[in-house]
PDB file of C-alpha atoms in Angstrom:
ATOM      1  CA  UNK U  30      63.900 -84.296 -24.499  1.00 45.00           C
ATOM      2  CA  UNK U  31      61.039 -83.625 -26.594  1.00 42.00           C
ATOM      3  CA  UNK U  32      57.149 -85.023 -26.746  1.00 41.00           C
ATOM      4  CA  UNK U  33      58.229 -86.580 -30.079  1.00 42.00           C
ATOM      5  CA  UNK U  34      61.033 -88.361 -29.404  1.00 44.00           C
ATOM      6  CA  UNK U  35      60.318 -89.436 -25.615  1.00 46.00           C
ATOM      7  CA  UNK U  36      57.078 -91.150 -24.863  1.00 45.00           C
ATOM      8  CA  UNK U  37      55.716 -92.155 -22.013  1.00 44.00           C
ATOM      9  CA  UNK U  38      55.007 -95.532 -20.296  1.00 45.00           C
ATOM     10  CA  UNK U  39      51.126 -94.382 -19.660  1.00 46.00           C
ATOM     11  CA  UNK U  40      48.657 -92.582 -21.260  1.00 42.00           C
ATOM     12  CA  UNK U  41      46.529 -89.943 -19.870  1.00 43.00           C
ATOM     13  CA  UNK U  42      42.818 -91.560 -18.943  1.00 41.00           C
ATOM     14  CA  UNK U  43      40.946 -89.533 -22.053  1.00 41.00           C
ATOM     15  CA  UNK U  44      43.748 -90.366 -24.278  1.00 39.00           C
ATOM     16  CA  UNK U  45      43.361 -94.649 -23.203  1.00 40.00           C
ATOM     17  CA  UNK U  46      39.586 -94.560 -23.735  1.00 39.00           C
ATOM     18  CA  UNK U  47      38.746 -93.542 -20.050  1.00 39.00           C
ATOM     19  CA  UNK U  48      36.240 -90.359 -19.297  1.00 37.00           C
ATOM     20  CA  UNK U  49      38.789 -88.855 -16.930  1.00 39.00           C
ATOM     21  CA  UNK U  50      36.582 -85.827 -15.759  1.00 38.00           C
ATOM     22  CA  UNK U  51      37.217 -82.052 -16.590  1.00 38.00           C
ATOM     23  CA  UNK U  52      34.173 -80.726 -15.405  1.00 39.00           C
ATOM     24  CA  UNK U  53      34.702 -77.379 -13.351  1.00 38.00           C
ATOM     25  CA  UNK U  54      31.509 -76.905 -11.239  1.00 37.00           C
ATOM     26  CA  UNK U  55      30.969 -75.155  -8.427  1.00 36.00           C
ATOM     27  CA  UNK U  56      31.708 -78.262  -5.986  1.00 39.00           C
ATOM     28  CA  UNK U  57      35.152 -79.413  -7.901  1.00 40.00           C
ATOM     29  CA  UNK U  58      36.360 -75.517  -7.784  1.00 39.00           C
ATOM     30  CA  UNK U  59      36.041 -75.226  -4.364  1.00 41.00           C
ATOM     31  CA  UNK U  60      37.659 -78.090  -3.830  1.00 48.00           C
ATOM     32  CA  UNK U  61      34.489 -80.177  -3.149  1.00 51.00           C
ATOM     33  CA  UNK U  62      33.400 -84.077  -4.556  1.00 49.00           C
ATOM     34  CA  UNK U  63      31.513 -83.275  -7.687  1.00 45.00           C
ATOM     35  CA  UNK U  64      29.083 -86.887  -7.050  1.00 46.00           C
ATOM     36  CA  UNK U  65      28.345 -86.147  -3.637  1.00 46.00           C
ATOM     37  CA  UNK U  66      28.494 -82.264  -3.585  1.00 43.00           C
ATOM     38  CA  UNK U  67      30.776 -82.253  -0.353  1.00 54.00           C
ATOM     39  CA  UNK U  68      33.819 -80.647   0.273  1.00 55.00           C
ATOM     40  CA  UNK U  69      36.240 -82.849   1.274  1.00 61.00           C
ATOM     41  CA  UNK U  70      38.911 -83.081   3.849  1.00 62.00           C
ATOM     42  CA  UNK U  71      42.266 -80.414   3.422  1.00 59.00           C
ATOM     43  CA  UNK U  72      44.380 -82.962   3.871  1.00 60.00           C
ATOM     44  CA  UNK U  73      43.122 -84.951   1.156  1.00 66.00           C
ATOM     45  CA  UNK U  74      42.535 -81.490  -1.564  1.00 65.00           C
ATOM     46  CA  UNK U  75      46.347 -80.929  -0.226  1.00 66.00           C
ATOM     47  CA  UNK U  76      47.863 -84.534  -1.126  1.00 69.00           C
ATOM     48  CA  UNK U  77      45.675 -84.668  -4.603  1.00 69.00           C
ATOM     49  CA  UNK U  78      47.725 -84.146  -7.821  1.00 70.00           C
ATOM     50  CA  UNK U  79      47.501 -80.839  -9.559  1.00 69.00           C
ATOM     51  CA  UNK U  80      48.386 -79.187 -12.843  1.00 74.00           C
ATOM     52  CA  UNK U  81      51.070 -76.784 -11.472  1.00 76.00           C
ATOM     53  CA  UNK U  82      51.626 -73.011 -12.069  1.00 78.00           C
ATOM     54  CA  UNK U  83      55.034 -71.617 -13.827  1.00 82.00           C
ATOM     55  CA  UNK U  84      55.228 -68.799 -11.760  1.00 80.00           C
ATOM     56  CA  UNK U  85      54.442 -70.595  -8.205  1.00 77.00           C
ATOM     57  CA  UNK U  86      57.133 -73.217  -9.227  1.00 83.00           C
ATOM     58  CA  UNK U  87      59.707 -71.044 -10.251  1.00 85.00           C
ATOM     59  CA  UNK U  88      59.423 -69.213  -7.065  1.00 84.00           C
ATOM     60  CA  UNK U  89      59.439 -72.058  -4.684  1.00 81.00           C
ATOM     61  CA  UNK U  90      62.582 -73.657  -6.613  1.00 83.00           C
ATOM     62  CA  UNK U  91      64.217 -70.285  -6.157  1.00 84.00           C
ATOM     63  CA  UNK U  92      63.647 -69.984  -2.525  1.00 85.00           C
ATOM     64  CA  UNK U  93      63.707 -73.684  -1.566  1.00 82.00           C
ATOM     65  CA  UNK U  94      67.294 -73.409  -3.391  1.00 80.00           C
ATOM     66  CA  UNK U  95      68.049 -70.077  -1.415  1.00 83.00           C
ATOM     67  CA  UNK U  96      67.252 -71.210   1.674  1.00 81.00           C
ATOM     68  CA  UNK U  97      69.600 -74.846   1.062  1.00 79.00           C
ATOM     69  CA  UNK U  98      72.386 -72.619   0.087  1.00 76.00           C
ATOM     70  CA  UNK U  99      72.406 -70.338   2.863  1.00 77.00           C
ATOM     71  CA  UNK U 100      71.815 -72.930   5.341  1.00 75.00           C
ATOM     72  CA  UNK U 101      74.415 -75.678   4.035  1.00 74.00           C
ATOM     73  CA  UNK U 102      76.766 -72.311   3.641  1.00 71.00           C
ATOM     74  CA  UNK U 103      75.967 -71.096   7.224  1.00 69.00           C
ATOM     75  CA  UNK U 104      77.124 -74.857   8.584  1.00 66.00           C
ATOM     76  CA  UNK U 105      80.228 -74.351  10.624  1.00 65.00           C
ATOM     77  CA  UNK U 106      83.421 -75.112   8.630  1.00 65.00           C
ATOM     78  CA  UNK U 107      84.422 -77.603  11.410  1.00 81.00           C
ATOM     79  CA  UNK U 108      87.588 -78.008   9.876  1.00 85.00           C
ATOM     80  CA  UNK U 109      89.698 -80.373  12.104  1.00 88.00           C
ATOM     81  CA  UNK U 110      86.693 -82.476  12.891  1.00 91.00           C
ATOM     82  CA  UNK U 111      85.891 -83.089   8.897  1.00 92.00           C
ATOM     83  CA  UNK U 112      89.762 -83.654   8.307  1.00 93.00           C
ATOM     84  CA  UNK U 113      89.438 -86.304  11.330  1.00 94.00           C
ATOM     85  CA  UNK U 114      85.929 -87.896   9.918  1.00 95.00           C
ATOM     86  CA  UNK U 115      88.065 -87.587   6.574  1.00 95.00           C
ATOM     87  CA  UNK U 116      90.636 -89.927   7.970  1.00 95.00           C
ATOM     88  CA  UNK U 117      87.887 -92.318   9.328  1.00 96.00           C
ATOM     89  CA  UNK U 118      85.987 -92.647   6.209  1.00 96.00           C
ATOM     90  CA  UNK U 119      89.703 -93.380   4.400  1.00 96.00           C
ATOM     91  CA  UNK U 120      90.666 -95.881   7.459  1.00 95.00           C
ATOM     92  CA  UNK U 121      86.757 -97.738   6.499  1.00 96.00           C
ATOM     93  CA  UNK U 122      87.036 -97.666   3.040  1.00 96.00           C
ATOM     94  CA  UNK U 123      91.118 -99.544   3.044  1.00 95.00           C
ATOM     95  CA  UNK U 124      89.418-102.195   5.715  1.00 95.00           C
ATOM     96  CA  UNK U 125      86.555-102.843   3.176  1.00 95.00           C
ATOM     97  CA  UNK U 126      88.798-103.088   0.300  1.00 94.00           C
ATOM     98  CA  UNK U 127      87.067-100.146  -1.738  1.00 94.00           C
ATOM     99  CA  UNK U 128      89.729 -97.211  -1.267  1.00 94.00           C
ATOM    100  CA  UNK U 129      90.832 -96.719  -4.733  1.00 95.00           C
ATOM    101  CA  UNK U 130      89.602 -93.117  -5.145  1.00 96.00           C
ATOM    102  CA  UNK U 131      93.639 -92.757  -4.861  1.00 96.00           C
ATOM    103  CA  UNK U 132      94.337 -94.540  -7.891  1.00 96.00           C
ATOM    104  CA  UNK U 133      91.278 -93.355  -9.568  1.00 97.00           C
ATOM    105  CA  UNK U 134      92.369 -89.780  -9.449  1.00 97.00           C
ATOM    106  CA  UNK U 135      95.940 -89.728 -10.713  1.00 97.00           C
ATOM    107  CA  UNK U 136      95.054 -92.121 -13.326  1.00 97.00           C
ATOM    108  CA  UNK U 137      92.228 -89.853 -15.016  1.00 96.00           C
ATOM    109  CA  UNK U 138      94.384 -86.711 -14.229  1.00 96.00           C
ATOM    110  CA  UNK U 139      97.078 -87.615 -16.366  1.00 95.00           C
ATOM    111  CA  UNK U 140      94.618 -87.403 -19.328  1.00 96.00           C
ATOM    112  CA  UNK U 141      94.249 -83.856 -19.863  1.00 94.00           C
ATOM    113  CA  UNK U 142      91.041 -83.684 -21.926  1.00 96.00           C
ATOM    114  CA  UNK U 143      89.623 -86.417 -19.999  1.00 97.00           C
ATOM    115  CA  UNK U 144      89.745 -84.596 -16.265  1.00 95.00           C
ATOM    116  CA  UNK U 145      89.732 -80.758 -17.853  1.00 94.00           C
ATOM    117  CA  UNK U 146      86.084 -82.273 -19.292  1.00 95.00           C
ATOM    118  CA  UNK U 147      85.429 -83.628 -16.004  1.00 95.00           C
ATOM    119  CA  UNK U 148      85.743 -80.149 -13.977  1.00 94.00           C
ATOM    120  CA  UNK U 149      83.273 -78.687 -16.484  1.00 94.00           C
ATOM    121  CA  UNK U 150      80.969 -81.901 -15.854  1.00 96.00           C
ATOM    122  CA  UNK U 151      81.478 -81.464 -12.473  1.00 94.00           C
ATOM    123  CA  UNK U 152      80.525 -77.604 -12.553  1.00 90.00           C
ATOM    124  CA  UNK U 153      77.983 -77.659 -15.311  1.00 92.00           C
ATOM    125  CA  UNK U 154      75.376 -80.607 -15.047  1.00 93.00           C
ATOM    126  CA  UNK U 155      74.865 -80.542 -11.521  1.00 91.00           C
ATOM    127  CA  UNK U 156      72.189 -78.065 -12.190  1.00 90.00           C
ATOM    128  CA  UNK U 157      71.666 -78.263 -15.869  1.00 94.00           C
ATOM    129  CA  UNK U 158      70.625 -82.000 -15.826  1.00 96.00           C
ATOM    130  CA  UNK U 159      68.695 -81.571 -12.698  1.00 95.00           C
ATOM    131  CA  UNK U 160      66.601 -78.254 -13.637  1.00 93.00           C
ATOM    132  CA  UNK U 161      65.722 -79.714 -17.753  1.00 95.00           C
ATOM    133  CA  UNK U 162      64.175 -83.122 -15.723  1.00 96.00           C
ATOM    134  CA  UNK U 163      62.033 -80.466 -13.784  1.00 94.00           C
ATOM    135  CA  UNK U 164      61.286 -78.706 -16.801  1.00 94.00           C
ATOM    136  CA  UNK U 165      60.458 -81.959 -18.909  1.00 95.00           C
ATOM    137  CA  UNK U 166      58.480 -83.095 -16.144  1.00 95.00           C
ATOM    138  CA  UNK U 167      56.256 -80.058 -15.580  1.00 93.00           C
ATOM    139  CA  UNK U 168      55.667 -80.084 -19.099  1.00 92.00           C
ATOM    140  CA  UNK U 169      54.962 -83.525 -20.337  1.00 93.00           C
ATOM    141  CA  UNK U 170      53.841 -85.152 -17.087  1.00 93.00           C
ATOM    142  CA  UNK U 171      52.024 -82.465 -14.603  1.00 91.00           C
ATOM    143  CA  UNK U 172      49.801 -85.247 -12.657  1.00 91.00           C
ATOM    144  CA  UNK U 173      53.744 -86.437 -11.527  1.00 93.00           C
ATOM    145  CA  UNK U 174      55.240 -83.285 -11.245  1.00 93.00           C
ATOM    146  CA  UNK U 175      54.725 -82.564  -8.021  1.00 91.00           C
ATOM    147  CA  UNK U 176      55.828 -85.804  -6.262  1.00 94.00           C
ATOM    148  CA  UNK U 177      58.534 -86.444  -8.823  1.00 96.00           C
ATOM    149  CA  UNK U 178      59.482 -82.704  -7.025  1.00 94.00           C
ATOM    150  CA  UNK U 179      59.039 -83.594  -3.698  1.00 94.00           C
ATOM    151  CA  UNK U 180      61.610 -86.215  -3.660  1.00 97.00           C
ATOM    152  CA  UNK U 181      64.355 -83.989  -4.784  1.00 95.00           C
ATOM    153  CA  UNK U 182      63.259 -81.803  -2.158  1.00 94.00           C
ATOM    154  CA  UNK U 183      63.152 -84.076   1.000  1.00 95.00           C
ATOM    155  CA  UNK U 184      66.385 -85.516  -0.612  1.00 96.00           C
ATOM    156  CA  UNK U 185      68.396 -82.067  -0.929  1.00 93.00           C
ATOM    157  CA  UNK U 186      66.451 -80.943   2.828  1.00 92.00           C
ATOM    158  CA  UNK U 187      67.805 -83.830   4.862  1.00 95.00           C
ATOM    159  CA  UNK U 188      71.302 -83.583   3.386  1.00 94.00           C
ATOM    160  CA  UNK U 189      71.780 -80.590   5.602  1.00 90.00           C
ATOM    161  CA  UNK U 190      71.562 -83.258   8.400  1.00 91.00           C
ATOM    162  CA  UNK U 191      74.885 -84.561   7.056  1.00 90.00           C
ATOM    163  CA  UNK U 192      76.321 -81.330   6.119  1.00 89.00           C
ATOM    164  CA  UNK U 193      75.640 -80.191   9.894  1.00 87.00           C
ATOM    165  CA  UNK U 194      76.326 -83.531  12.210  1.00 90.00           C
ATOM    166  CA  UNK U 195      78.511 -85.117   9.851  1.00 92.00           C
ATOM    167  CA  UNK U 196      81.571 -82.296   8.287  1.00 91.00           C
ATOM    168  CA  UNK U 197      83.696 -84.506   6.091  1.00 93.00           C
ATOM    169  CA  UNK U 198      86.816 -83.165   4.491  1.00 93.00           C
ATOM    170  CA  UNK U 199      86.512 -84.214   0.582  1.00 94.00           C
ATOM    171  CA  UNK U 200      89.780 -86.182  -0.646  1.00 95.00           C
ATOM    172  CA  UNK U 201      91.834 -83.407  -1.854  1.00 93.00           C
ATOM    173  CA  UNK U 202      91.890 -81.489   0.982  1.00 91.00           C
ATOM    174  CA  UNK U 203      92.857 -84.524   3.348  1.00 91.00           C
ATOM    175  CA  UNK U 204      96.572 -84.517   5.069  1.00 87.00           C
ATOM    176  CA  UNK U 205      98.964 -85.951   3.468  1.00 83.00           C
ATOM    177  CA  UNK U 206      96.235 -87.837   0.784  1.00 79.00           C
ATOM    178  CA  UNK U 207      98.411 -86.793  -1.993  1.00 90.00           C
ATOM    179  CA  UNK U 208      94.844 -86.410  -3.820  1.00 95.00           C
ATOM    180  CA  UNK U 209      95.154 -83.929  -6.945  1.00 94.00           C
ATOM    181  CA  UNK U 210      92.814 -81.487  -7.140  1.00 92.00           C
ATOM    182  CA  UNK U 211      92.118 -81.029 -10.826  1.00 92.00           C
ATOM    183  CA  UNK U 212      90.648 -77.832 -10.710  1.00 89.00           C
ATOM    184  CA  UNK U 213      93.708 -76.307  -9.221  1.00 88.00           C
ATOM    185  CA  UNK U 214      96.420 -78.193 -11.125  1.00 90.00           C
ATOM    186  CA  UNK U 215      94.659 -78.001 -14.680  1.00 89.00           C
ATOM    187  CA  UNK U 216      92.942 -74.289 -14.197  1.00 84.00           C
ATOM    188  CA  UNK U 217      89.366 -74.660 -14.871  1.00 83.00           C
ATOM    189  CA  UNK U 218      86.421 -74.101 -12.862  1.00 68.00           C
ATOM    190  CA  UNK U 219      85.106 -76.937 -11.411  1.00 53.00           C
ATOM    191  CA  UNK U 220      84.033 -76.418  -8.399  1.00 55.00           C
ATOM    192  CA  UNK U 221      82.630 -74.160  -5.620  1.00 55.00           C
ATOM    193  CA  UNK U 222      84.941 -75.333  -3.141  1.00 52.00           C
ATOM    194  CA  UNK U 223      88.411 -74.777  -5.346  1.00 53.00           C
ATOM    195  CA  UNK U 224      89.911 -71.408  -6.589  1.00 50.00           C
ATOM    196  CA  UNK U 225      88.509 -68.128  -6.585  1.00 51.00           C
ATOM    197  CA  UNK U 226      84.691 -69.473  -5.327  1.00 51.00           C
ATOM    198  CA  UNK U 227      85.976 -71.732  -2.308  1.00 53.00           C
ATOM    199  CA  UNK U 228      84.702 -69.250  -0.111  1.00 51.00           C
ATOM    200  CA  UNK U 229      81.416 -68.811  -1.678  1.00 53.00           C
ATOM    201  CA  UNK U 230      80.430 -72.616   0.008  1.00 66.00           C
ATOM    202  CA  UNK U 231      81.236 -74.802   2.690  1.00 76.00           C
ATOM    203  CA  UNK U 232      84.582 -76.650   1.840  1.00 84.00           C
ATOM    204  CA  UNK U 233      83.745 -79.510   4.591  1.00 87.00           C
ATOM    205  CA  UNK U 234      80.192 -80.451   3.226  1.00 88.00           C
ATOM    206  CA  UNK U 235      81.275 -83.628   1.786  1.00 92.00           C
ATOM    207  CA  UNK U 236      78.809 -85.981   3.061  1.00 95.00           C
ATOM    208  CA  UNK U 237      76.377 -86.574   1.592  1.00 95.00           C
ATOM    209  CA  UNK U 238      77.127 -86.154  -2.226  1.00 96.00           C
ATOM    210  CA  UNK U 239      74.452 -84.064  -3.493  1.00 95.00           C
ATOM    211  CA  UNK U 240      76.132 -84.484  -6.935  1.00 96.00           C
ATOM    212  CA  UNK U 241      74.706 -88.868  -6.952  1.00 97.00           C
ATOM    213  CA  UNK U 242      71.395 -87.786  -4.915  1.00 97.00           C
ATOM    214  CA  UNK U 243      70.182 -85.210  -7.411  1.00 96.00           C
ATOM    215  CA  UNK U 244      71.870 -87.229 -10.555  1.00 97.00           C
ATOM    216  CA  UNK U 245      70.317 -90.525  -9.221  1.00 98.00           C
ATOM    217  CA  UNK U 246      66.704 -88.693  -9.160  1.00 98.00           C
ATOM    218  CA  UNK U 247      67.480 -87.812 -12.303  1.00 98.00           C
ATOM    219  CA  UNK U 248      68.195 -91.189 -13.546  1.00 97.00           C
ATOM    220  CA  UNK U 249      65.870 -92.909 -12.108  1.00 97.00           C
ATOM    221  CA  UNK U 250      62.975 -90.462 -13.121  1.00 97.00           C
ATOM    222  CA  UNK U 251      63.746 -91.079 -16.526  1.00 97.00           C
ATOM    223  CA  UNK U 252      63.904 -94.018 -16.638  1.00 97.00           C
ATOM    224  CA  UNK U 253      60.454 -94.615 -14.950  1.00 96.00           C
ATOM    225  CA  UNK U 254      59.070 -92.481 -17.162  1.00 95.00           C
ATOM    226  CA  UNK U 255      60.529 -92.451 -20.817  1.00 95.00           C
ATOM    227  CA  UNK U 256      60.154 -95.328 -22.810  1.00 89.00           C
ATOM    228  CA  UNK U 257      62.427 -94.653 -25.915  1.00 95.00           C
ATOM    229  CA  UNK U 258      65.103 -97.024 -24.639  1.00 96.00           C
ATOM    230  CA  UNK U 259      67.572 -94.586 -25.552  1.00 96.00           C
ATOM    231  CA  UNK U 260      66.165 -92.503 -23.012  1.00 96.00           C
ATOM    232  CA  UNK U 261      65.949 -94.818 -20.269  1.00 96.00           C
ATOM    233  CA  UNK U 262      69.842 -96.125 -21.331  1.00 97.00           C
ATOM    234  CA  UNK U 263      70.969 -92.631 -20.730  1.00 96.00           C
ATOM    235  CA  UNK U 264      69.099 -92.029 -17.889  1.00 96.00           C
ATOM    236  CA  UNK U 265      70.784 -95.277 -15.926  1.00 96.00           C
ATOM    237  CA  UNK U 266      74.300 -93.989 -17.429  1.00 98.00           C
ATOM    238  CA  UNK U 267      74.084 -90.372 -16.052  1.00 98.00           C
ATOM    239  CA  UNK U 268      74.136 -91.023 -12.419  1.00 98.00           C
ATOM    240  CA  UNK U 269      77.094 -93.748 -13.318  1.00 97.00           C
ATOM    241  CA  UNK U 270      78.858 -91.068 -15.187  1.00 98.00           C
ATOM    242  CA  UNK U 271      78.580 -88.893 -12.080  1.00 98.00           C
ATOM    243  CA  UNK U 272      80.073 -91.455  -9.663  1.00 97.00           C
ATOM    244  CA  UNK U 273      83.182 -91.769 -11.689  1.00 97.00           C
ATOM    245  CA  UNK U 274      83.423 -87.954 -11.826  1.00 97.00           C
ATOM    246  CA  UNK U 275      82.943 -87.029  -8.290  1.00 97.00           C
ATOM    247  CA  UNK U 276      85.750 -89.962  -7.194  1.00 97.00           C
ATOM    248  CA  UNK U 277      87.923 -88.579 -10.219  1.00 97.00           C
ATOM    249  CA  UNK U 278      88.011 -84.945  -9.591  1.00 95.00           C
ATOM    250  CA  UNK U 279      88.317 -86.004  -5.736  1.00 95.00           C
ATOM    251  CA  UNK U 280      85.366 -84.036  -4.580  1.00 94.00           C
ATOM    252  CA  UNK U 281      84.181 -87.172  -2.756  1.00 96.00           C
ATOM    253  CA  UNK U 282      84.476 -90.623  -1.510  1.00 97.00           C
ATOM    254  CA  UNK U 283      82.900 -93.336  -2.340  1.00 96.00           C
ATOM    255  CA  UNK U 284      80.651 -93.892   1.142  1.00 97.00           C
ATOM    256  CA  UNK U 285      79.749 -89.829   0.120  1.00 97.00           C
ATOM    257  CA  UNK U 286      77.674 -91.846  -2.900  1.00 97.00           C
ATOM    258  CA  UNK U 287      76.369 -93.702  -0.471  1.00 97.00           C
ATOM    259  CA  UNK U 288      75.270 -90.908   1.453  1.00 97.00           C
ATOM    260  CA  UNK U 289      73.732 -89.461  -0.918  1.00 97.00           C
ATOM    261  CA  UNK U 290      71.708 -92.426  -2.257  1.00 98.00           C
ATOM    262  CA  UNK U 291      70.646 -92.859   1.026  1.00 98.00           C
ATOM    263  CA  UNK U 292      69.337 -89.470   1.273  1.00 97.00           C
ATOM    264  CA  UNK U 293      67.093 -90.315  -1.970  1.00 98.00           C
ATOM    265  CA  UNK U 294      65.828 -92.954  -0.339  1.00 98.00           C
ATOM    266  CA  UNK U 295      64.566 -91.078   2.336  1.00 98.00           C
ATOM    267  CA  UNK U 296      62.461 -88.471  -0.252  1.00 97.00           C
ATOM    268  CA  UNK U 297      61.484 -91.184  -2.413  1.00 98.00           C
ATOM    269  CA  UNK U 298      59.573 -92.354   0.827  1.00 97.00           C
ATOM    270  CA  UNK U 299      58.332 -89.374   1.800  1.00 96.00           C
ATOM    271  CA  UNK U 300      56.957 -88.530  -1.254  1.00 95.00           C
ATOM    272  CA  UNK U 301      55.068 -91.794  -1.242  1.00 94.00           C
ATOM    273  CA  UNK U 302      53.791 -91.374   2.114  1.00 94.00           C
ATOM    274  CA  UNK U 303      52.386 -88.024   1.331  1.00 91.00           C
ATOM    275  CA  UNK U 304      51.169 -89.108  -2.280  1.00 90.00           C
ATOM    276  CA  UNK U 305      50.191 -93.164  -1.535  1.00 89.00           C
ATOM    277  CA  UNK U 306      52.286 -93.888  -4.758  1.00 91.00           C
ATOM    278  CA  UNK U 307      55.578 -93.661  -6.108  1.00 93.00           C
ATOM    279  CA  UNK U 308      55.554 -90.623  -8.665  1.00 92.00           C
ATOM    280  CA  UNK U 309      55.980 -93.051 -11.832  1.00 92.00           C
ATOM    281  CA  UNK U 310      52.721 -94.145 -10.659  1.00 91.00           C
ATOM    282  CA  UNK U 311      50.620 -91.130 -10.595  1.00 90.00           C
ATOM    283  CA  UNK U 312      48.564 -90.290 -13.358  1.00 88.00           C
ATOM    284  CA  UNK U 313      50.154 -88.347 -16.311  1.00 88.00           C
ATOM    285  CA  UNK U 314      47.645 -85.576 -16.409  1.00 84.00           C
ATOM    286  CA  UNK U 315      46.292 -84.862 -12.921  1.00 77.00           C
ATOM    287  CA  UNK U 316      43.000 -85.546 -12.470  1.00 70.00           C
ATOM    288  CA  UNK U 317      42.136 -82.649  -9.461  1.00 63.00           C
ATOM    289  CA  UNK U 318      41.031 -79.489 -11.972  1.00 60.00           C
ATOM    290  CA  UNK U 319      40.709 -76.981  -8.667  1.00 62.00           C
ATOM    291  CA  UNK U 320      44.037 -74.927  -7.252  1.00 60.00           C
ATOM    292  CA  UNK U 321      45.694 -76.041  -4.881  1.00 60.00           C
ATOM    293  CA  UNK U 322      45.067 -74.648  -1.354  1.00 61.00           C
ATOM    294  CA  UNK U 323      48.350 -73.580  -0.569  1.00 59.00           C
ATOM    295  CA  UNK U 324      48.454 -71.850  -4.343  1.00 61.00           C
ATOM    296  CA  UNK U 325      44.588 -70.532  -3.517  1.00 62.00           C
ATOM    297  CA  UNK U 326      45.466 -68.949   0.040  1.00 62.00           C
ATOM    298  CA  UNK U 327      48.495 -67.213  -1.521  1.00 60.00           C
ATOM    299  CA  UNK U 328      46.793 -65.935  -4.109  1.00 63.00           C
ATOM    300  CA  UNK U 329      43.736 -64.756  -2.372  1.00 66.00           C
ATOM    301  CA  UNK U 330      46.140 -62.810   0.232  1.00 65.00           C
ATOM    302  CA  UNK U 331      47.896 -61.119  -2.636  1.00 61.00           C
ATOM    303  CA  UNK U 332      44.268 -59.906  -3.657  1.00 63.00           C
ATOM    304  CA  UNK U 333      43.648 -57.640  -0.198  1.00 61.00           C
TER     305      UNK U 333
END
């Protein structure tokens, strides 16, 4: 997504006619008011927008993602209780009338192309997708980066809840489901938990579906953000796109969507609580010009 082609829905202050302030004196640097002089409180210098640094971001995605792996990998693979919670969610979903991940699956599968393109959807832009939003969003919008950030980390954090109380079998590794799992039967890599790399991660970590909470955030950052309709069209369809794959391949249930919306909902509200706003909301450019303390104390203990 480039500047040209994707604009935004606001301006930055200097760019609308405002006198958003760059001055750098000594009060601002340190992290002080600039009119009054005084330094204000930490918590406030830690919730204020900032232009962020490449290298500090790259290493806290790096670790952040680390430490989910190992965690969400070191989970217990509670294997009859997520074939039993497996049962339960397919018992729920047949009394609601929504259990048609069945049908779903061996009607895509017979369409080679279609489900062999699915795998590599299903493998592939999980990550892709979610790391070029992060990318477009450090670059063209810094004042939201950092909440727009925060919500795909509280989302991905208290997943591990479900990974950990929660072990859910996905459908093609249910008893007797008679799901196909297409990364088996049509030999592509697909997945994490199937072939060769199913005991690289945690086989019974189901619920919630990572795959909707990060493609949601996705979806719904673009589309608070871009304004080329084409853009924003896209950005509703992705997350869409995602459901049908994740019920196709049968990596997931339905109710695992839910999950994982759920689980966005929860770091869409942290970030506001931290922030005061919803990251759409925040100014383009950030308006705080001194470093961030938690950057600052890092950097100064580096100097010793």
């Amino acid at each position: 997504m480039g500047e040209a082609s994707v604009k935004t829905l606001e301006t930055p202050p200097a760019a609308a006619g405002g006198t958003a302030s760059t001055d750098t004196s000594a009060p601002a640097a340190a992290g002080g008011d600039a009119r009054t002089g005084r330094e204000r409180p930490l918590l406030t210098r830690l919730r204020a927008p900032r232009r962020p640094r490449i290298w500090f971001e790259v290493l806290l995605i790096g670790i952040s993602y680390w430490t989910y792996s190992l965690i969400r990998n070191a989970v217990p693979e509670q294997k009859a209780a997520a074939l039993a919670n497996a049962d339960w969610i397919w018992s729920l979903e047949q009394g609601l009338g929504i259990a048609v991940e069945h049908s779903v699956n061996h009607a895509v599968n017979s369409v080679t192309w279609l489900i062999v393109g699915m795998n590599y959807y299903y493998a592939t832009l999980h990550f892709v997708v979610t790391i070029g939003v992060l990318v477009w969003i450090y670059r063209f919008h810094p004042g939201r980066y950092a909440a727009t950030r925060l919500v795909l980390f509280a989302t991905t954090g208290v997943a591990l809840l479900g990974y950990f109380f929660f072990p859910l079998a996905p459908p093609r590794l249910m008893n007797g489901g008679h799901f196909v799992d297409t990364v088996l039967v049509h030999h592509t890599w697909g997945s994490m938990a199937s072939g060769n790399l199913k005991h690289m991660s945690n086989q019974y970590a189901a619920m919630p579906s990572m795959h909707i909470g990060w493609s949601l955030w996705c979806g719904l950052t673009i589309f608070a953000v871009a304004s080329a309709p084409w853009a924003r069209i896209l950005g509703l369809l992705y997350p869409a796109a995602t459901l049908v794959v994740i019920v196709s391949t049968a990596n997931h249930f339905w109710l695992d969507a839910v999950g994982g919306m759920l689980c966005l909902a929860f770091g869409y509200a942290v970030s506001r609580s931290w922030y005061g706003s919803l990251p759409h909301r925040l100014p383009r450019s950030p308006l705080e010009t001194s470093p961030h303390p938690a950057t600052a104390a890092l950097v100064n203990r580096f100097r010793r």
